[in-house]
Amino acid sequence: MLQKVEGIVLRASSYGESNKIVTIFSRELGKRAAMARGAKKPTSRLASITQPFTYGYFLIQQGRGMGTLQQGEIIDSMRSIREDIFTTAYASFIMELVDKLIDDEAPKPHLFEILQQALHAISEEYDPEAISLFVEWKLLPTAGIYPTLHQCTNCGAIDGEFAFSFSQIGFLCHRCFSIDPYIIRLSPSQVKLIRTFYTVPIDQVGKLTLKKETKSFIKKIVRTIYSEQVGIRLKSQHFLDQMEKTPEFFPPKQVDPSPEEE
Ligand SMILES: [Zn+2]
């Protein structure tokens, strides 16, 4: 059976002299691996369509076992992501997270939408660090975590001061601070920002620019949830951490002097 899907190349690995095995996350079928015969040869018509981050239409011949990629048509090559070490690192991190969280063969159109929007935003030169944070917050439900961020997890109050509680996985109001000794106090703007990360679609955030410290703070919370509640740590995170610690070793393609928030 021949199937045409809209998808994004999550991974590609060599297979033999000239073939590649590509893992495609598609809107219609979820994650699928397919053999791309001859795709390692630069002259192959499958060479460019099988590069990681590529967004396009894929024609897959399904038989028993692994399908065969017959043809592809690029919608967006995402080439600008691959040209810069920072954007490549953040986009790889996002792809690895999506890859870890999805099961084979189950369609996840909502997740596909998030990934597609995130890669598009990075290729349009949005801050890749902020975009990866958006993805991390938005994928929490996919990982089985449903943080309570619209009210106090304990009493339901929507007014007052708030803090983040890892034991409650969500906000606690000042009246309920005592139920968790390890709360992280939040300013009203941090409360608003966390809600934005969790609920606002990526294509609606505009060119937001966030301070380094703001991103680090919000990141610490979401990474703690992933490592403690979900139990995943990604390979690409190590490189990303290194890059964020010593950015001078990784010169960016260009410096964008955008204004800071607040
Ligand atoms: Zn409360």
PDB file of C-alpha atoms and ligand atoms in Angstrom:
ATOM      1  CA  MET A   1       0.000   0.000   0.000  1.00  0.00           C
ATOM      2  CA  LEU A   2       1.334   3.406  -0.988  1.00  0.00           C
ATOM      3  CA  GLN A   3       0.691   6.209   1.500  1.00  0.00           C
ATOM      4  CA  LYS A   4       1.320   9.913   1.216  1.00  0.00           C
ATOM      5  CA  VAL A   5       1.964  11.632   4.530  1.00  0.00           C
ATOM      6  CA  GLU A   6       2.869  15.105   5.725  1.00  0.00           C
ATOM      7  CA  GLY A   7       5.854  14.722   7.996  1.00  0.00           C
ATOM      8  CA  ILE A   8       9.095  15.864   9.566  1.00  0.00           C
ATOM      9  CA  VAL A   9      12.348  13.864   9.509  1.00  0.00           C
ATOM     10  CA  LEU A  10      13.232  13.169  13.136  1.00  0.00           C
ATOM     11  CA  ARG A  11      16.309  11.052  12.485  1.00  0.00           C
ATOM     12  CA  ALA A  12      18.254   9.467   9.673  1.00  0.00           C
ATOM     13  CA  SER A  13      20.892   6.786  10.050  1.00  0.00           C
ATOM     14  CA  SER A  14      23.151   5.075   7.552  1.00  0.00           C
ATOM     15  CA  TYR A  15      22.246   1.631   6.392  1.00  0.00           C
ATOM     16  CA  GLY A  16      24.804  -0.144   4.272  1.00  0.00           C
ATOM     17  CA  GLU A  17      26.798   1.568   1.547  1.00  0.00           C
ATOM     18  CA  SER A  18      24.191   3.883   0.183  1.00  0.00           C
ATOM     19  CA  ASN A  19      20.920   3.609   2.103  1.00  0.00           C
ATOM     20  CA  LYS A  20      19.427   5.499   4.988  1.00  0.00           C
ATOM     21  CA  ILE A  21      16.790   4.550   7.512  1.00  0.00           C
ATOM     22  CA  VAL A  22      14.691   7.619   8.214  1.00  0.00           C
ATOM     23  CA  THR A  23      12.345   8.123  11.110  1.00  0.00           C
ATOM     24  CA  ILE A  24       9.505  10.350  10.035  1.00  0.00           C
ATOM     25  CA  PHE A  25       6.979  11.877  12.395  1.00  0.00           C
ATOM     26  CA  SER A  26       3.858  12.323  10.315  1.00  0.00           C
ATOM     27  CA  ARG A  27       0.609  14.103  10.983  1.00  0.00           C
ATOM     28  CA  GLU A  28      -1.449  11.134   9.751  1.00  0.00           C
ATOM     29  CA  LEU A  29       0.402   8.090  11.074  1.00  0.00           C
ATOM     30  CA  GLY A  30       2.593   9.217  13.955  1.00  0.00           C
ATOM     31  CA  LYS A  31       6.179   7.983  13.977  1.00  0.00           C
ATOM     32  CA  ARG A  32       7.298   5.640  11.203  1.00  0.00           C
ATOM     33  CA  ALA A  33      10.671   4.329  10.105  1.00  0.00           C
ATOM     34  CA  ALA A  34      11.256   3.852   6.391  1.00  0.00           C
ATOM     35  CA  MET A  35      14.117   2.624   4.259  1.00  0.00           C
ATOM     36  CA  ALA A  36      15.387   5.242   1.816  1.00  0.00           C
ATOM     37  CA  ARG A  37      17.327   3.330  -0.812  1.00  0.00           C
ATOM     38  CA  GLY A  38      20.298   5.149  -2.283  1.00  0.00           C
ATOM     39  CA  ALA A  39      19.622   8.250  -0.146  1.00  0.00           C
ATOM     40  CA  LYS A  40      23.262   8.521   0.985  1.00  0.00           C
ATOM     41  CA  LYS A  41      24.352   9.292  -2.565  1.00  0.00           C
ATOM     42  CA  PRO A  42      24.387  13.061  -3.070  1.00  0.00           C
ATOM     43  CA  THR A  43      22.819  12.634  -6.489  1.00  0.00           C
ATOM     44  CA  SER A  44      19.858  10.683  -5.107  1.00  0.00           C
ATOM     45  CA  ARG A  45      16.485  12.373  -5.346  1.00  0.00           C
ATOM     46  CA  LEU A  46      16.008  11.214  -1.729  1.00  0.00           C
ATOM     47  CA  ALA A  47      19.208  12.873  -0.452  1.00  0.00           C
ATOM     48  CA  SER A  48      17.749  16.222   0.562  1.00  0.00           C
ATOM     49  CA  ILE A  49      14.315  15.030   1.688  1.00  0.00           C
ATOM     50  CA  THR A  50      15.910  12.645   4.217  1.00  0.00           C
ATOM     51  CA  GLN A  51      17.868  15.261   6.171  1.00  0.00           C
ATOM     52  CA  PRO A  52      16.805  15.808   9.789  1.00  0.00           C
ATOM     53  CA  PHE A  53      14.346  18.721  10.369  1.00  0.00           C
ATOM     54  CA  THR A  54      13.061  18.526   6.771  1.00  0.00           C
ATOM     55  CA  TYR A  55       9.330  19.166   6.570  1.00  0.00           C
ATOM     56  CA  GLY A  56       7.565  17.754   3.542  1.00  0.00           C
ATOM     57  CA  TYR A  57       5.307  15.193   1.942  1.00  0.00           C
ATOM     58  CA  PHE A  58       6.542  11.626   1.907  1.00  0.00           C
ATOM     59  CA  LEU A  59       5.354   8.758  -0.222  1.00  0.00           C
ATOM     60  CA  ILE A  60       5.864   5.519   1.711  1.00  0.00           C
ATOM     61  CA  GLN A  61       5.357   2.024   0.376  1.00  0.00           C
ATOM     62  CA  GLN A  62       4.034   0.016   3.305  1.00  0.00           C
ATOM     63  CA  GLY A  63       4.485  -3.715   3.355  1.00  0.00           C
ATOM     64  CA  ARG A  64       5.053  -6.058   6.230  1.00  0.00           C
ATOM     65  CA  GLY A  65       7.769  -4.636   8.445  1.00  0.00           C
ATOM     66  CA  MET A  66       9.520  -1.402   7.615  1.00  0.00           C
ATOM     67  CA  GLY A  67       8.144   0.736   4.802  1.00  0.00           C
ATOM     68  CA  THR A  68      10.149   2.093   1.904  1.00  0.00           C
ATOM     69  CA  LEU A  69      10.388   5.776   1.156  1.00  0.00           C
ATOM     70  CA  GLN A  70       9.604   6.157  -2.520  1.00  0.00           C
ATOM     71  CA  GLN A  71       9.498   9.896  -3.003  1.00  0.00           C
ATOM     72  CA  GLY A  72       9.445  13.140  -1.138  1.00  0.00           C
ATOM     73  CA  GLU A  73       8.474  16.717  -1.751  1.00  0.00           C
ATOM     74  CA  ILE A  74       9.975  19.431   0.433  1.00  0.00           C
ATOM     75  CA  ILE A  75       7.609  21.969   2.003  1.00  0.00           C
ATOM     76  CA  ASP A  76      10.355  23.568   4.102  1.00  0.00           C
ATOM     77  CA  SER A  77      13.931  22.284   4.095  1.00  0.00           C
ATOM     78  CA  MET A  78      14.642  24.111   7.420  1.00  0.00           C
ATOM     79  CA  ARG A  79      18.094  24.745   5.984  1.00  0.00           C
ATOM     80  CA  SER A  80      18.671  27.834   8.106  1.00  0.00           C
ATOM     81  CA  ILE A  81      18.369  25.668  11.241  1.00  0.00           C
ATOM     82  CA  ARG A  82      21.212  23.411  10.053  1.00  0.00           C
ATOM     83  CA  GLU A  83      23.450  26.357   9.189  1.00  0.00           C
ATOM     84  CA  ASP A  84      23.866  27.531  12.762  1.00  0.00           C
ATOM     85  CA  ILE A  85      25.190  25.552  15.713  1.00  0.00           C
ATOM     86  CA  PHE A  86      22.788  27.176  18.221  1.00  0.00           C
ATOM     87  CA  THR A  87      19.631  26.604  16.210  1.00  0.00           C
ATOM     88  CA  THR A  88      20.757  23.071  15.347  1.00  0.00           C
ATOM     89  CA  ALA A  89      21.335  22.282  19.021  1.00  0.00           C
ATOM     90  CA  TYR A  90      17.934  23.581  20.174  1.00  0.00           C
ATOM     91  CA  ALA A  91      16.049  22.024  17.275  1.00  0.00           C
ATOM     92  CA  SER A  92      17.817  18.683  17.942  1.00  0.00           C
ATOM     93  CA  PHE A  93      16.820  18.896  21.578  1.00  0.00           C
ATOM     94  CA  ILE A  94      13.165  19.496  20.628  1.00  0.00           C
ATOM     95  CA  MET A  95      13.214  16.603  18.159  1.00  0.00           C
ATOM     96  CA  GLU A  96      14.770  14.248  20.690  1.00  0.00           C
ATOM     97  CA  LEU A  97      12.117  15.191  23.253  1.00  0.00           C
ATOM     98  CA  VAL A  98       9.297  14.584  20.771  1.00  0.00           C
ATOM     99  CA  ASP A  99      10.931  11.336  19.656  1.00  0.00           C
ATOM    100  CA  LYS A 100      11.169  10.097  23.284  1.00  0.00           C
ATOM    101  CA  LEU A 101       7.580  10.969  24.081  1.00  0.00           C
ATOM    102  CA  ILE A 102       5.781   9.418  21.133  1.00  0.00           C
ATOM    103  CA  ASP A 103       4.905   5.810  20.544  1.00  0.00           C
ATOM    104  CA  ASP A 104       5.298   4.273  17.134  1.00  0.00           C
ATOM    105  CA  GLU A 105       2.328   4.252  14.846  1.00  0.00           C
ATOM    106  CA  ALA A 106      -0.068   6.343  16.929  1.00  0.00           C
ATOM    107  CA  PRO A 107      -1.167   9.572  15.252  1.00  0.00           C
ATOM    108  CA  LYS A 108      -0.525  12.633  17.413  1.00  0.00           C
ATOM    109  CA  PRO A 109      -1.717  15.550  15.256  1.00  0.00           C
ATOM    110  CA  HIS A 110      -1.555  18.040  18.135  1.00  0.00           C
ATOM    111  CA  LEU A 111       2.054  17.123  18.844  1.00  0.00           C
ATOM    112  CA  PHE A 112       2.882  17.272  15.163  1.00  0.00           C
ATOM    113  CA  GLU A 113       1.490  20.801  15.068  1.00  0.00           C
ATOM    114  CA  ILE A 114       3.677  21.856  18.012  1.00  0.00           C
ATOM    115  CA  LEU A 115       6.825  20.406  16.435  1.00  0.00           C
ATOM    116  CA  GLN A 116       6.117  21.918  13.050  1.00  0.00           C
ATOM    117  CA  GLN A 117       5.416  25.350  14.556  1.00  0.00           C
ATOM    118  CA  ALA A 118       8.520  25.167  16.743  1.00  0.00           C
ATOM    119  CA  LEU A 119      10.847  24.326  13.839  1.00  0.00           C
ATOM    120  CA  HIS A 120       9.220  26.983  11.704  1.00  0.00           C
ATOM    121  CA  ALA A 121       9.671  29.586  14.459  1.00  0.00           C
ATOM    122  CA  ILE A 122      13.356  28.664  14.888  1.00  0.00           C
ATOM    123  CA  SER A 123      13.948  28.834  11.150  1.00  0.00           C
ATOM    124  CA  GLU A 124      12.293  32.290  11.210  1.00  0.00           C
ATOM    125  CA  GLU A 125      14.936  33.326  13.760  1.00  0.00           C
ATOM    126  CA  TYR A 126      12.805  33.407  16.884  1.00  0.00           C
ATOM    127  CA  ASP A 127      14.884  32.833  20.015  1.00  0.00           C
ATOM    128  CA  PRO A 128      15.534  29.052  19.836  1.00  0.00           C
ATOM    129  CA  GLU A 129      16.037  28.804  23.596  1.00  0.00           C
ATOM    130  CA  ALA A 130      12.592  30.343  24.247  1.00  0.00           C
ATOM    131  CA  ILE A 131      11.008  28.121  21.601  1.00  0.00           C
ATOM    132  CA  SER A 132      12.482  24.981  23.131  1.00  0.00           C
ATOM    133  CA  LEU A 133      11.094  26.088  26.498  1.00  0.00           C
ATOM    134  CA  PHE A 134       7.669  26.534  24.937  1.00  0.00           C
ATOM    135  CA  VAL A 135       7.852  23.013  23.624  1.00  0.00           C
ATOM    136  CA  GLU A 136       8.964  21.598  26.958  1.00  0.00           C
ATOM    137  CA  TRP A 137       5.998  23.151  28.796  1.00  0.00           C
ATOM    138  CA  LYS A 138       3.536  22.183  26.089  1.00  0.00           C
ATOM    139  CA  LEU A 139       4.650  18.560  25.969  1.00  0.00           C
ATOM    140  CA  LEU A 140       4.093  17.956  29.674  1.00  0.00           C
ATOM    141  CA  PRO A 141       0.590  16.499  29.097  1.00  0.00           C
ATOM    142  CA  THR A 142       2.065  14.180  26.445  1.00  0.00           C
ATOM    143  CA  ALA A 143       4.458  12.999  29.150  1.00  0.00           C
ATOM    144  CA  GLY A 144       1.489  12.392  31.463  1.00  0.00           C
ATOM    145  CA  ILE A 145       1.942  15.534  33.574  1.00  0.00           C
ATOM    146  CA  TYR A 146      -0.949  17.974  33.887  1.00  0.00           C
ATOM    147  CA  PRO A 147       0.248  20.909  35.962  1.00  0.00           C
ATOM    148  CA  THR A 148      -2.389  23.086  37.608  1.00  0.00           C
ATOM    149  CA  LEU A 149      -1.508  26.606  36.560  1.00  0.00           C
ATOM    150  CA  HIS A 150      -4.844  28.410  36.324  1.00  0.00           C
ATOM    151  CA  GLN A 151      -5.568  28.305  40.083  1.00  0.00           C
ATOM    152  CA  CYS A 152      -4.178  27.111  43.396  1.00  0.00           C
ATOM    153  CA  THR A 153      -3.866  23.297  43.315  1.00  0.00           C
ATOM    154  CA  ASN A 154      -4.945  23.093  46.937  1.00  0.00           C
ATOM    155  CA  CYS A 155      -7.816  25.553  47.468  1.00  0.00           C
ATOM    156  CA  GLY A 156      -8.708  26.646  43.935  1.00  0.00           C
ATOM    157  CA  ALA A 157      -8.061  30.333  44.602  1.00  0.00           C
ATOM    158  CA  ILE A 158      -7.250  32.433  41.582  1.00  0.00           C
ATOM    159  CA  ASP A 159      -6.066  35.544  43.448  1.00  0.00           C
ATOM    160  CA  GLY A 160      -3.131  36.260  45.718  1.00  0.00           C
ATOM    161  CA  GLU A 161       0.546  35.469  45.532  1.00  0.00           C
ATOM    162  CA  PHE A 162       1.610  32.228  43.916  1.00  0.00           C
ATOM    163  CA  ALA A 163       4.448  29.759  44.150  1.00  0.00           C
ATOM    164  CA  PHE A 164       5.326  26.654  42.199  1.00  0.00           C
ATOM    165  CA  SER A 165       5.146  23.370  44.065  1.00  0.00           C
ATOM    166  CA  PHE A 166       6.848  20.246  42.679  1.00  0.00           C
ATOM    167  CA  SER A 167       4.960  17.989  45.078  1.00  0.00           C
ATOM    168  CA  GLN A 168       1.590  19.370  43.894  1.00  0.00           C
ATOM    169  CA  ILE A 169       2.806  19.892  40.306  1.00  0.00           C
ATOM    170  CA  GLY A 170       1.340  23.336  39.983  1.00  0.00           C
ATOM    171  CA  PHE A 171       0.712  26.638  41.679  1.00  0.00           C
ATOM    172  CA  LEU A 172      -0.054  27.145  45.345  1.00  0.00           C
ATOM    173  CA  CYS A 173      -1.534  30.414  46.613  1.00  0.00           C
ATOM    174  CA  HIS A 174      -0.012  32.227  49.608  1.00  0.00           C
ATOM    175  CA  ARG A 175      -2.763  30.828  51.857  1.00  0.00           C
ATOM    176  CA  CYS A 176      -1.555  27.314  51.070  1.00  0.00           C
ATOM    177  CA  PHE A 177       2.232  27.841  51.021  1.00  0.00           C
ATOM    178  CA  SER A 178       2.580  25.817  54.234  1.00  0.00           C
ATOM    179  CA  ILE A 179       1.563  22.507  52.643  1.00  0.00           C
ATOM    180  CA  ASP A 180       4.854  22.291  50.733  1.00  0.00           C
ATOM    181  CA  PRO A 181       8.127  23.336  52.428  1.00  0.00           C
ATOM    182  CA  TYR A 182       9.977  23.455  49.074  1.00  0.00           C
ATOM    183  CA  ILE A 183       7.859  25.924  47.115  1.00  0.00           C
ATOM    184  CA  ILE A 184       9.427  28.284  44.614  1.00  0.00           C
ATOM    185  CA  ARG A 185       7.992  31.785  45.047  1.00  0.00           C
ATOM    186  CA  LEU A 186       6.916  33.470  41.810  1.00  0.00           C
ATOM    187  CA  SER A 187       6.470  37.096  40.853  1.00  0.00           C
ATOM    188  CA  PRO A 188       3.215  38.004  39.042  1.00  0.00           C
ATOM    189  CA  SER A 189       5.147  38.251  35.767  1.00  0.00           C
ATOM    190  CA  GLN A 190       6.661  34.801  36.275  1.00  0.00           C
ATOM    191  CA  VAL A 191       3.170  33.395  36.935  1.00  0.00           C
ATOM    192  CA  LYS A 192       1.948  34.973  33.718  1.00  0.00           C
ATOM    193  CA  LEU A 193       4.927  33.751  31.751  1.00  0.00           C
ATOM    194  CA  ILE A 194       4.588  30.134  32.890  1.00  0.00           C
ATOM    195  CA  ARG A 195       0.902  30.211  31.897  1.00  0.00           C
ATOM    196  CA  THR A 196       1.879  31.623  28.507  1.00  0.00           C
ATOM    197  CA  PHE A 197       4.463  28.896  27.953  1.00  0.00           C
ATOM    198  CA  TYR A 198       1.920  26.235  28.809  1.00  0.00           C
ATOM    199  CA  THR A 199      -1.175  27.530  27.017  1.00  0.00           C
ATOM    200  CA  VAL A 200      -0.433  29.985  24.215  1.00  0.00           C
ATOM    201  CA  PRO A 201       0.225  28.379  20.799  1.00  0.00           C
ATOM    202  CA  ILE A 202       3.731  28.987  19.490  1.00  0.00           C
ATOM    203  CA  ASP A 203       2.512  30.725  16.354  1.00  0.00           C
ATOM    204  CA  GLN A 204       0.707  33.310  18.519  1.00  0.00           C
ATOM    205  CA  VAL A 205       3.566  34.405  20.747  1.00  0.00           C
ATOM    206  CA  GLY A 206       5.139  36.862  18.360  1.00  0.00           C
ATOM    207  CA  LYS A 207       8.799  37.678  18.472  1.00  0.00           C
ATOM    208  CA  LEU A 208       9.067  37.507  22.204  1.00  0.00           C
ATOM    209  CA  THR A 209      12.407  38.270  23.778  1.00  0.00           C
ATOM    210  CA  LEU A 210      13.162  37.115  27.262  1.00  0.00           C
ATOM    211  CA  LYS A 211      16.000  37.890  29.625  1.00  0.00           C
ATOM    212  CA  LYS A 212      18.595  35.180  30.128  1.00  0.00           C
ATOM    213  CA  GLU A 213      17.733  34.899  33.847  1.00  0.00           C
ATOM    214  CA  THR A 214      14.027  34.635  33.110  1.00  0.00           C
ATOM    215  CA  LYS A 215      14.626  31.746  30.740  1.00  0.00           C
ATOM    216  CA  SER A 216      16.995  30.021  33.189  1.00  0.00           C
ATOM    217  CA  PHE A 217      14.451  30.291  35.980  1.00  0.00           C
ATOM    218  CA  ILE A 218      11.525  28.938  33.945  1.00  0.00           C
ATOM    219  CA  LYS A 219      13.795  26.251  32.507  1.00  0.00           C
ATOM    220  CA  LYS A 220      14.905  25.071  35.935  1.00  0.00           C
ATOM    221  CA  ILE A 221      11.286  24.418  36.880  1.00  0.00           C
ATOM    222  CA  VAL A 222      10.340  22.506  33.752  1.00  0.00           C
ATOM    223  CA  ARG A 223      13.587  20.486  33.648  1.00  0.00           C
ATOM    224  CA  THR A 224      13.077  19.467  37.275  1.00  0.00           C
ATOM    225  CA  ILE A 225       9.599  18.192  36.382  1.00  0.00           C
ATOM    226  CA  TYR A 226      11.010  16.177  33.480  1.00  0.00           C
ATOM    227  CA  SER A 227      13.868  14.667  35.455  1.00  0.00           C
ATOM    228  CA  GLU A 228      11.888  13.951  38.636  1.00  0.00           C
ATOM    229  CA  GLN A 229       8.346  13.240  37.471  1.00  0.00           C
ATOM    230  CA  VAL A 230       8.806  11.995  33.922  1.00  0.00           C
ATOM    231  CA  GLY A 231      12.239  10.472  34.447  1.00  0.00           C
ATOM    232  CA  ILE A 232      13.831  11.487  31.174  1.00  0.00           C
ATOM    233  CA  ARG A 233      17.080  13.211  30.443  1.00  0.00           C
ATOM    234  CA  LEU A 234      18.030  13.796  26.852  1.00  0.00           C
ATOM    235  CA  LYS A 235      21.396  13.189  25.221  1.00  0.00           C
ATOM    236  CA  SER A 236      21.282  16.531  23.422  1.00  0.00           C
ATOM    237  CA  GLN A 237      20.734  18.333  26.730  1.00  0.00           C
ATOM    238  CA  HIS A 238      24.364  17.869  27.761  1.00  0.00           C
ATOM    239  CA  PHE A 239      25.628  19.686  24.689  1.00  0.00           C
ATOM    240  CA  LEU A 240      23.007  22.386  25.141  1.00  0.00           C
ATOM    241  CA  ASP A 241      23.996  22.930  28.786  1.00  0.00           C
ATOM    242  CA  GLN A 242      27.640  23.196  27.748  1.00  0.00           C
ATOM    243  CA  MET A 243      26.774  25.670  25.023  1.00  0.00           C
ATOM    244  CA  GLU A 244      24.728  27.831  27.392  1.00  0.00           C
ATOM    245  CA  LYS A 245      27.509  27.818  29.990  1.00  0.00           C
ATOM    246  CA  THR A 246      30.276  28.808  27.560  1.00  0.00           C
ATOM    247  CA  PRO A 247      28.602  30.529  24.600  1.00  0.00           C
ATOM    248  CA  GLU A 248      31.897  32.190  23.624  1.00  0.00           C
ATOM    249  CA  PHE A 249      33.121  28.819  22.333  1.00  0.00           C
ATOM    250  CA  PHE A 250      30.170  28.596  19.976  1.00  0.00           C
ATOM    251  CA  PRO A 251      30.050  31.754  17.874  1.00  0.00           C
ATOM    252  CA  PRO A 252      26.542  32.348  16.520  1.00  0.00           C
ATOM    253  CA  LYS A 253      25.890  32.976  12.857  1.00  0.00           C
ATOM    254  CA  GLN A 254      24.764  36.514  13.619  1.00  0.00           C
ATOM    255  CA  VAL A 255      24.049  38.626  16.668  1.00  0.00           C
ATOM    256  CA  ASP A 256      20.516  39.902  16.881  1.00  0.00           C
ATOM    257  CA  PRO A 257      20.428  42.998  19.081  1.00  0.00           C
ATOM    258  CA  SER A 258      16.765  42.640  20.046  1.00  0.00           C
ATOM    259  CA  PRO A 259      15.446  44.586  23.020  1.00  0.00           C
ATOM    260  CA  GLU A 260      14.963  42.751  26.276  1.00  0.00           C
ATOM    261  CA  GLU A 261      11.589  42.243  27.937  1.00  0.00           C
ATOM    262  CA  GLU A 262      10.355  44.347  30.905  1.00  0.00           C
TER     263      GLU A 262
HETATM  264 ZN    ZN B   1      -4.581  27.985  47.967  1.00  0.00          ZN
END
